[in-house]
PDB file of C-alpha atoms in Angstrom:
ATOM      1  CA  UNK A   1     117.865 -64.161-189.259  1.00 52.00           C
ATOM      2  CA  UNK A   2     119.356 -64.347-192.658  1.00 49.00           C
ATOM      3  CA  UNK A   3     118.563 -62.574-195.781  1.00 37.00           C
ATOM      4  CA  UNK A   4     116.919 -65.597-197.007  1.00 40.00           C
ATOM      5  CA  UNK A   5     115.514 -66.926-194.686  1.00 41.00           C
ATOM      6  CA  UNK A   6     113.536 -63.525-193.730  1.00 36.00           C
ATOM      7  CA  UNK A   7     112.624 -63.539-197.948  1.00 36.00           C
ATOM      8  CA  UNK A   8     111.453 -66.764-197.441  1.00 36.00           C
ATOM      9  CA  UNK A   9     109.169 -66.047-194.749  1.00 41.00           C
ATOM     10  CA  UNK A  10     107.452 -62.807-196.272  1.00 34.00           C
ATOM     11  CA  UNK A  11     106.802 -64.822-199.408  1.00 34.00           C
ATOM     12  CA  UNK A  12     105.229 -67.540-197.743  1.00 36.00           C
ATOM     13  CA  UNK A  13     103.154 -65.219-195.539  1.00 37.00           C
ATOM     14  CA  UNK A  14     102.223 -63.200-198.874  1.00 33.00           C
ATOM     15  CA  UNK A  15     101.146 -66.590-200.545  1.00 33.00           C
ATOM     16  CA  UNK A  16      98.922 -67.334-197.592  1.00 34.00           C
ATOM     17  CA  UNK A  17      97.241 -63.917-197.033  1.00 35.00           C
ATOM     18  CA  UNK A  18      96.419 -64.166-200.948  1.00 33.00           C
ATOM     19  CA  UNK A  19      95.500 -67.726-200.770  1.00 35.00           C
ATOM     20  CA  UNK A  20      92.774 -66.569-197.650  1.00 32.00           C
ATOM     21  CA  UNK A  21      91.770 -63.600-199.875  1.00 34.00           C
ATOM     22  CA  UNK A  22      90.937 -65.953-202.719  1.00 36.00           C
ATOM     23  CA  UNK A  23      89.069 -68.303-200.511  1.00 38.00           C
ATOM     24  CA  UNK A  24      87.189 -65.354-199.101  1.00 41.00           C
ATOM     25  CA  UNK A  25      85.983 -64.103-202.423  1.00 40.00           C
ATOM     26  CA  UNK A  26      85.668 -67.517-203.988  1.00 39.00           C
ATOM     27  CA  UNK A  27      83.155 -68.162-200.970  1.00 44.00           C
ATOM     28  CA  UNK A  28      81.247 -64.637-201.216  1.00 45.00           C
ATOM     29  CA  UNK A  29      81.182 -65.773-205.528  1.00 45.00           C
ATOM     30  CA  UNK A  30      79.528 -68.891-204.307  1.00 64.00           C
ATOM     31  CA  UNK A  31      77.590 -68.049-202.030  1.00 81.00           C
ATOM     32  CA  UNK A  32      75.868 -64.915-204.072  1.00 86.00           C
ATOM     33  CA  UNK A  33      75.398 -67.705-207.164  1.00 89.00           C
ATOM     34  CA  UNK A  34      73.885 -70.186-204.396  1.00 91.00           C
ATOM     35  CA  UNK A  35      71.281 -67.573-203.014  1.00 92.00           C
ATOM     36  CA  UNK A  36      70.908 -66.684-206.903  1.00 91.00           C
ATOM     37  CA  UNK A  37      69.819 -70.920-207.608  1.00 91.00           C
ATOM     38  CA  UNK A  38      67.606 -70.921-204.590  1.00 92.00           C
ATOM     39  CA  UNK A  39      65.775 -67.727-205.588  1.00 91.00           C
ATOM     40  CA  UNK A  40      65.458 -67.779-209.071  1.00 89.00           C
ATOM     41  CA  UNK A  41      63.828 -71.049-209.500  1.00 87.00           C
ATOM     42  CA  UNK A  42      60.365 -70.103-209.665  1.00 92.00           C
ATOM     43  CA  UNK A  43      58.137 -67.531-210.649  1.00 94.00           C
ATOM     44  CA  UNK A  44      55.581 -67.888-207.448  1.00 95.00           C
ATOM     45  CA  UNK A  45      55.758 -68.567-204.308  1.00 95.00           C
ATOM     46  CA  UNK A  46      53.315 -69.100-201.474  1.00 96.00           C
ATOM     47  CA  UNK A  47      53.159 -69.803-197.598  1.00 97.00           C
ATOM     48  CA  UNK A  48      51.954 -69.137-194.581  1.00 97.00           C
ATOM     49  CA  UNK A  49      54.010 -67.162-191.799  1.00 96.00           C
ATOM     50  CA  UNK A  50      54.300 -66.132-188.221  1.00 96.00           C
ATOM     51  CA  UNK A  51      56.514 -62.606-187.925  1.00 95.00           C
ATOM     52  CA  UNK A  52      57.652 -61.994-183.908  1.00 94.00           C
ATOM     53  CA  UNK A  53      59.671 -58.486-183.301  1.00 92.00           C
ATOM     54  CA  UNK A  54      61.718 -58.581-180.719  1.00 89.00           C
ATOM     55  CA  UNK A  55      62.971 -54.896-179.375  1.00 83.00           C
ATOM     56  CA  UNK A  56      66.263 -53.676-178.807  1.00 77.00           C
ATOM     57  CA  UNK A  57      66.151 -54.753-174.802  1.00 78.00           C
ATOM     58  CA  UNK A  58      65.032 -58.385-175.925  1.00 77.00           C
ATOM     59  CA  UNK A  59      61.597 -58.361-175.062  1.00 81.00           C
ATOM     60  CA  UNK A  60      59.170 -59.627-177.859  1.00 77.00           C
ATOM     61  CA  UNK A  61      57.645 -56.531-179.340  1.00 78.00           C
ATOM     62  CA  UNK A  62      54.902 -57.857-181.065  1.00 85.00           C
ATOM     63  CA  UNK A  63      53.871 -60.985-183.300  1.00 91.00           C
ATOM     64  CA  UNK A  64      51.360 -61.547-186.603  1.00 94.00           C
ATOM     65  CA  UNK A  65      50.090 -64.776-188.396  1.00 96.00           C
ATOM     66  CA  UNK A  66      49.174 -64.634-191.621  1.00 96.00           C
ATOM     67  CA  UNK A  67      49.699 -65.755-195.323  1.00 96.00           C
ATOM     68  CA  UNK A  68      51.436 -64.755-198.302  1.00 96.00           C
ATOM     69  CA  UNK A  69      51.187 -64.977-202.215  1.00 96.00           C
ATOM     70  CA  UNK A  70      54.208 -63.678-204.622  1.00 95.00           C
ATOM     71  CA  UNK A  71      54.155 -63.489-208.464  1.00 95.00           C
ATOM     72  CA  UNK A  72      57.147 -62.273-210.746  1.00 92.00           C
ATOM     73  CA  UNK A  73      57.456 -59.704-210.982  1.00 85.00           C
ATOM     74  CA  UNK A  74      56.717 -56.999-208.302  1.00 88.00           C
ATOM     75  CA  UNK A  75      52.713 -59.018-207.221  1.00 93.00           C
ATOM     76  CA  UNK A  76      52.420 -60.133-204.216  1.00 94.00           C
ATOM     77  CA  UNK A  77      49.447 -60.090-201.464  1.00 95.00           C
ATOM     78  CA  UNK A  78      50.694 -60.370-197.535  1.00 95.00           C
ATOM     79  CA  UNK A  79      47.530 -60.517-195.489  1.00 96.00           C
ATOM     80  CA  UNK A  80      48.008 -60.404-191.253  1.00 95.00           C
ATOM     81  CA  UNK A  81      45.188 -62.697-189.609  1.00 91.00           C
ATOM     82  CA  UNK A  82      46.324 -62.270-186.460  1.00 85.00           C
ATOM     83  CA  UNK A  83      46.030 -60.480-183.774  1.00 87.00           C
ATOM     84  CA  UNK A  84      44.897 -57.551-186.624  1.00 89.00           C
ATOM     85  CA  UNK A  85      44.020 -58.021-189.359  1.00 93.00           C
ATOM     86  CA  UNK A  86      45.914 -56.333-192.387  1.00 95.00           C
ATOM     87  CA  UNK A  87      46.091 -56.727-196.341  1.00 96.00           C
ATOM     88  CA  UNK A  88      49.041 -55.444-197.871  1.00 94.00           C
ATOM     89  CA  UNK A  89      48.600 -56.163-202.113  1.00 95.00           C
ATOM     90  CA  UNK A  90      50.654 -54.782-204.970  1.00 93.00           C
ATOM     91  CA  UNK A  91      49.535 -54.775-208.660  1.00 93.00           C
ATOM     92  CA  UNK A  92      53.123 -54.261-209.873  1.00 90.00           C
ATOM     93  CA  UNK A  93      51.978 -50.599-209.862  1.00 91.00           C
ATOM     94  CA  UNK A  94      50.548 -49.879-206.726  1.00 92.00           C
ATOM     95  CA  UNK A  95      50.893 -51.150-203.449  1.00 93.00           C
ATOM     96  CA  UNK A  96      47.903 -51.364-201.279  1.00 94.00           C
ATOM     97  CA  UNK A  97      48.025 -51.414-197.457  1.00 95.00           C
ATOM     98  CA  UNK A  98      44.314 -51.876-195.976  1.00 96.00           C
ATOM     99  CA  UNK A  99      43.797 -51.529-192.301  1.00 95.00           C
ATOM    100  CA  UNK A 100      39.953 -52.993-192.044  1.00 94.00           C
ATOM    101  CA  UNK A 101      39.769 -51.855-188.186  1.00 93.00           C
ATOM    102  CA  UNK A 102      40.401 -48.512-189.148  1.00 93.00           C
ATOM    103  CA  UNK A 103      38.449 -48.554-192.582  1.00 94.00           C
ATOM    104  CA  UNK A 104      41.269 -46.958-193.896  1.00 96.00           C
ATOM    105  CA  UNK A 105      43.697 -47.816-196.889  1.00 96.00           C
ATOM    106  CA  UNK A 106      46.731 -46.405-198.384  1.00 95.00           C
ATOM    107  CA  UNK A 107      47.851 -46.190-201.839  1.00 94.00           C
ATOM    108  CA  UNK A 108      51.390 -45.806-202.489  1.00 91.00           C
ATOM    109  CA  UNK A 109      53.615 -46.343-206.066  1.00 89.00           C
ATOM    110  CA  UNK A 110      55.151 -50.103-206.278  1.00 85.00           C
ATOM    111  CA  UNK A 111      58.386 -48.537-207.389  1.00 81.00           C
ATOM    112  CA  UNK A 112      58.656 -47.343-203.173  1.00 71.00           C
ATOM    113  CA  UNK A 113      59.230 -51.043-202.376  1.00 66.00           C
ATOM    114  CA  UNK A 114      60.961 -52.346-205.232  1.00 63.00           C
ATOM    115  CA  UNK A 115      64.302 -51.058-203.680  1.00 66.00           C
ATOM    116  CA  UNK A 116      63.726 -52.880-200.117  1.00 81.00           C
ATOM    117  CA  UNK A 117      65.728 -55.551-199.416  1.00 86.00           C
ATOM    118  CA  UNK A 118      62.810 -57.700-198.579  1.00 86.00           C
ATOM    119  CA  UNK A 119      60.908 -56.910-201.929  1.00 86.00           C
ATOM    120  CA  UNK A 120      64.308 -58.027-204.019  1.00 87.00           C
ATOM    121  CA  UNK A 121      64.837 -61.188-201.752  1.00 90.00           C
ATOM    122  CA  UNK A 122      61.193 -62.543-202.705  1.00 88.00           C
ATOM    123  CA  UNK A 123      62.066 -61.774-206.345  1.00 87.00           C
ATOM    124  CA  UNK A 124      64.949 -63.280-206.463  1.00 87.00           C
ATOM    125  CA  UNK A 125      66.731 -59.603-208.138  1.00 88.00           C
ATOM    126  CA  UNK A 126      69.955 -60.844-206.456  1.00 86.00           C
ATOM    127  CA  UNK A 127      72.099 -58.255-209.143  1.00 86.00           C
ATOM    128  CA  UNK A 128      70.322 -55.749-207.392  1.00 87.00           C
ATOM    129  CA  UNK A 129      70.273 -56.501-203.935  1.00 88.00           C
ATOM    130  CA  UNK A 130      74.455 -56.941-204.411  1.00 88.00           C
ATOM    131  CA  UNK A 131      74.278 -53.260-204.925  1.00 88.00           C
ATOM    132  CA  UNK A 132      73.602 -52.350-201.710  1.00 88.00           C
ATOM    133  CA  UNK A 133      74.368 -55.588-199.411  1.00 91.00           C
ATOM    134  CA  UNK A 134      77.529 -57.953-199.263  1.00 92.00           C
ATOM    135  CA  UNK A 135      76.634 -61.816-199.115  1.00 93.00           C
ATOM    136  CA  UNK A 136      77.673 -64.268-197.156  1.00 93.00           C
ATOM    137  CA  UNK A 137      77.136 -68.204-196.885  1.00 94.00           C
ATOM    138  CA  UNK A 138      77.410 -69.155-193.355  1.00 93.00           C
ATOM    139  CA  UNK A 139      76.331 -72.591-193.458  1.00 93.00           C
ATOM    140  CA  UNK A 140      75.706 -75.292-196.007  1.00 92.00           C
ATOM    141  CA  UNK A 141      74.611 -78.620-194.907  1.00 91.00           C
ATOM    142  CA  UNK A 142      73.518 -79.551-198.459  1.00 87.00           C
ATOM    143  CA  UNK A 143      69.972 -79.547-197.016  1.00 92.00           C
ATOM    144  CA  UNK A 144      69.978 -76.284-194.960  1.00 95.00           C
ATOM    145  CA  UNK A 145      71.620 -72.882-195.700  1.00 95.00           C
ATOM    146  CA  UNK A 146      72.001 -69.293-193.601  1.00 96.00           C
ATOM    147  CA  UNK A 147      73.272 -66.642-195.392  1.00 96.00           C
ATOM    148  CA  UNK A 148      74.391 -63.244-193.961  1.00 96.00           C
ATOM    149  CA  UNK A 149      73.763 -59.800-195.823  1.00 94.00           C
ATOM    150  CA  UNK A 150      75.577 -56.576-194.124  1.00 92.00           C
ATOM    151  CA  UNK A 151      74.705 -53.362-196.126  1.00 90.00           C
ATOM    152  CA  UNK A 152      77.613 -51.938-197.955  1.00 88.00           C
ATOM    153  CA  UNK A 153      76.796 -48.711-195.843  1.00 82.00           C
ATOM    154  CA  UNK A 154      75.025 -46.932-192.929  1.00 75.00           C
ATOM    155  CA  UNK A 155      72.552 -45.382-195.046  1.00 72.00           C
ATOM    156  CA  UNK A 156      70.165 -48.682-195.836  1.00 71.00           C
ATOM    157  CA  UNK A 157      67.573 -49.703-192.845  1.00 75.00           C
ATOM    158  CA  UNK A 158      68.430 -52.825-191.981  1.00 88.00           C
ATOM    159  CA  UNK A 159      72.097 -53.259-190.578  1.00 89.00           C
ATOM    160  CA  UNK A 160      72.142 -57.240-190.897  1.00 93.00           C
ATOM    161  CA  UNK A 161      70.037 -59.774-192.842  1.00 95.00           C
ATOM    162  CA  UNK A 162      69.939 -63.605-192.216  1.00 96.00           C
ATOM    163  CA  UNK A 163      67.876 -65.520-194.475  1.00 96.00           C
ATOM    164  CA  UNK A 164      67.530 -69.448-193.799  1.00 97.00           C
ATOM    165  CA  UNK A 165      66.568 -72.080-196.097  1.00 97.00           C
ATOM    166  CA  UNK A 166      65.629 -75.686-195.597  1.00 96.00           C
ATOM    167  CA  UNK A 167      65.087 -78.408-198.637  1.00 94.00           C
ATOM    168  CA  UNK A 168      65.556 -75.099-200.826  1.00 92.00           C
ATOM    169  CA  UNK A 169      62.780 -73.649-199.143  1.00 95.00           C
ATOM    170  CA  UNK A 170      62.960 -70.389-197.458  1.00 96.00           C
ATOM    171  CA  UNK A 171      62.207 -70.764-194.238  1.00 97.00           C
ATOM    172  CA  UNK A 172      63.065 -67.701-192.542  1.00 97.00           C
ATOM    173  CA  UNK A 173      64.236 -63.914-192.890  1.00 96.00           C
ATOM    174  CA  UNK A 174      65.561 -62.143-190.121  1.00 96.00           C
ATOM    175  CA  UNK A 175      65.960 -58.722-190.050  1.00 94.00           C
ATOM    176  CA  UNK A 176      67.448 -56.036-188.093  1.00 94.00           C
ATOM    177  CA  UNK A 177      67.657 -52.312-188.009  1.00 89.00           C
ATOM    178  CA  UNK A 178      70.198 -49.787-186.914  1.00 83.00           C
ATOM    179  CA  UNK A 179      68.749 -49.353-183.202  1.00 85.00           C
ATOM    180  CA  UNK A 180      69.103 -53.332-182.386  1.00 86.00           C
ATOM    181  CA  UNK A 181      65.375 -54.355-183.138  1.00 89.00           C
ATOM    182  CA  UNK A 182      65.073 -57.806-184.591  1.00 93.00           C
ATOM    183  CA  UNK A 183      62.408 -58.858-186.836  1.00 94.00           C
ATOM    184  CA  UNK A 184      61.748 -62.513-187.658  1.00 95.00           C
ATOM    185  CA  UNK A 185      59.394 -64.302-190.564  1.00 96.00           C
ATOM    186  CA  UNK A 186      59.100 -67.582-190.567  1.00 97.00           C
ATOM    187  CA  UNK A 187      57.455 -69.611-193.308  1.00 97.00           C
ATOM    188  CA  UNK A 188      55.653 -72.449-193.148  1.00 97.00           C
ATOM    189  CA  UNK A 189      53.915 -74.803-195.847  1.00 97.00           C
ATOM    190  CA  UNK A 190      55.430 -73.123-198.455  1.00 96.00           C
ATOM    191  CA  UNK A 191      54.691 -73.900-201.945  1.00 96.00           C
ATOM    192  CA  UNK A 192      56.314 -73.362-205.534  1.00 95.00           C
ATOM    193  CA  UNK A 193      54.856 -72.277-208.276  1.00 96.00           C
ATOM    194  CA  UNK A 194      51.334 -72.684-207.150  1.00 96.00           C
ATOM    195  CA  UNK A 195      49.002 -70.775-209.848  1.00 95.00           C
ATOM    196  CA  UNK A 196      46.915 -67.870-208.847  1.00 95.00           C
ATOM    197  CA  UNK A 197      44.223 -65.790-210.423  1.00 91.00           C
ATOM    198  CA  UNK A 198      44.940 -62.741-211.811  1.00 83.00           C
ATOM    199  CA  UNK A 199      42.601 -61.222-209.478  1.00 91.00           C
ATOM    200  CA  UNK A 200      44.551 -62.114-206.401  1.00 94.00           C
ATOM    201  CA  UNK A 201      46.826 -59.392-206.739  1.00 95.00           C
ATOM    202  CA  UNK A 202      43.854 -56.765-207.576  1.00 95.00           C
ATOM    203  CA  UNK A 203      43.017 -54.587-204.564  1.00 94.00           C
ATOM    204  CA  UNK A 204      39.221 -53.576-204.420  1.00 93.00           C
ATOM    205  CA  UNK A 205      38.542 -50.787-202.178  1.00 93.00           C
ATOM    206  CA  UNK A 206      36.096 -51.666-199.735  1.00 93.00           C
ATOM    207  CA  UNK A 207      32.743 -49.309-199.210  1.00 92.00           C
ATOM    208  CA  UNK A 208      33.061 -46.455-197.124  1.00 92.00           C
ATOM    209  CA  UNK A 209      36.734 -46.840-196.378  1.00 94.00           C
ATOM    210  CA  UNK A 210      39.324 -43.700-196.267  1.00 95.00           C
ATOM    211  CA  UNK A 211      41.549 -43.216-198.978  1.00 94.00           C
ATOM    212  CA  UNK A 212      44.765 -41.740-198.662  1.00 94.00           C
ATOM    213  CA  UNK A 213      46.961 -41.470-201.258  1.00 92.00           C
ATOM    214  CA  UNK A 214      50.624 -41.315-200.756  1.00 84.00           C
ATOM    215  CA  UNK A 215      52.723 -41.641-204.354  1.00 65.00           C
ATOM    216  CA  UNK A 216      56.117 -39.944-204.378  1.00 60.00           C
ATOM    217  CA  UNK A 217      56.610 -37.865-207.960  1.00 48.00           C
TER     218      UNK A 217
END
């Protein structure tokens, strides 16, 4: 092969790995600035769910019903009917995580789950979740999308994310942690921007129930 011709063909070969580097960012750009649209355009949020864990052999773990309300920033109230019931409730300043069968509840600072993926998913704090996860559009049918979020390292607890939408709806978050167990929420009759009372985000504690107190300094 000439001296040309082999010049030729590295240059092409370096315009097309660029070109598919481009592409590859350009797509991560978009699809960080699509997940950014579909999460930022509201300030509540409410549905009802079903959550199934499936363990690392396959076998379904365990699955809850239940409800959820979200206000921005930080509110929210995520109460399991079924097959326990559970209310988990943050102020913005503490969260709250009431276990009626065992008249117990547990107070803990809202800045513990303000870091979670989950938590800056719901409100929509896509700079922040960028910090510690890599975004990915797999699929956009105009009315569906499935993004994919791998964490930037080993250190976070979920290995991979996949959250679906439908009619720019959430309609599902999957997550799963370093030892292969899956967790799945799906939503159903979701609403946004319904308006709540202030009090729905207050936690009252119940008469003769245990208090533990667990608040990081």
């Amino acid at each position: 092969m000439g001296f040309k011709a082999l010049t030729k063909r590295i240059l092409v070969s370096t315009v097309l790995s660029t070109s598919l580097l481009c592409s590859s960012v350009a797509s991560a750009i978009s699809g960080s600035e699509k997940l950014t649209k579909l999460l930022t355009g509201y300030e509540s949020f409410s549905a009802q769910f079903q959550q199934v864990t499936i363990s690392d052999n396959g076998r379904e773990a365990q699955k809850t019903e239940g409800s959820v309300l979200l206000s921005k920033p930080n509110r929210f109230r995520w109460e399991t009917l079924q097959p326990f019931p559970q209310e988990i409730v943050s102020d913005g300043q503490y969260i709250w995580i009431y276990d009626p069968d065992l008249e117990q509840v547990t107070q803990r600072s809202a800045d513990i789950q303000q870091e979670s993926a989950p938590a800056l998913i719901l409100n929509g704090q896509i700079g922040q979740l960028q910090k510690t996860y890599k975004i990915r559009m797999m699929e956009d049918t105009g009315a569906e999308q499935l993004f994919d979020l791998t964490p930037v390292s080993e250190q976070y607890s979920f290995s991979r994310i996949r959250l679906a939408f439908s009619d720019n709806l959430i309609s599902e978050i999957m997550l799963e942690d370093s030892l292969g167990q899956r967790t799945s929420v799906v939503f159903s009759k979701q609403q946004i921007n319904p308006e709540f009372e202030a009090e729905s985000f207050f936690f009252r504690i119940p008469k003769d129930t245990d208090v533990i107190v667990d608040i990081e300094e």
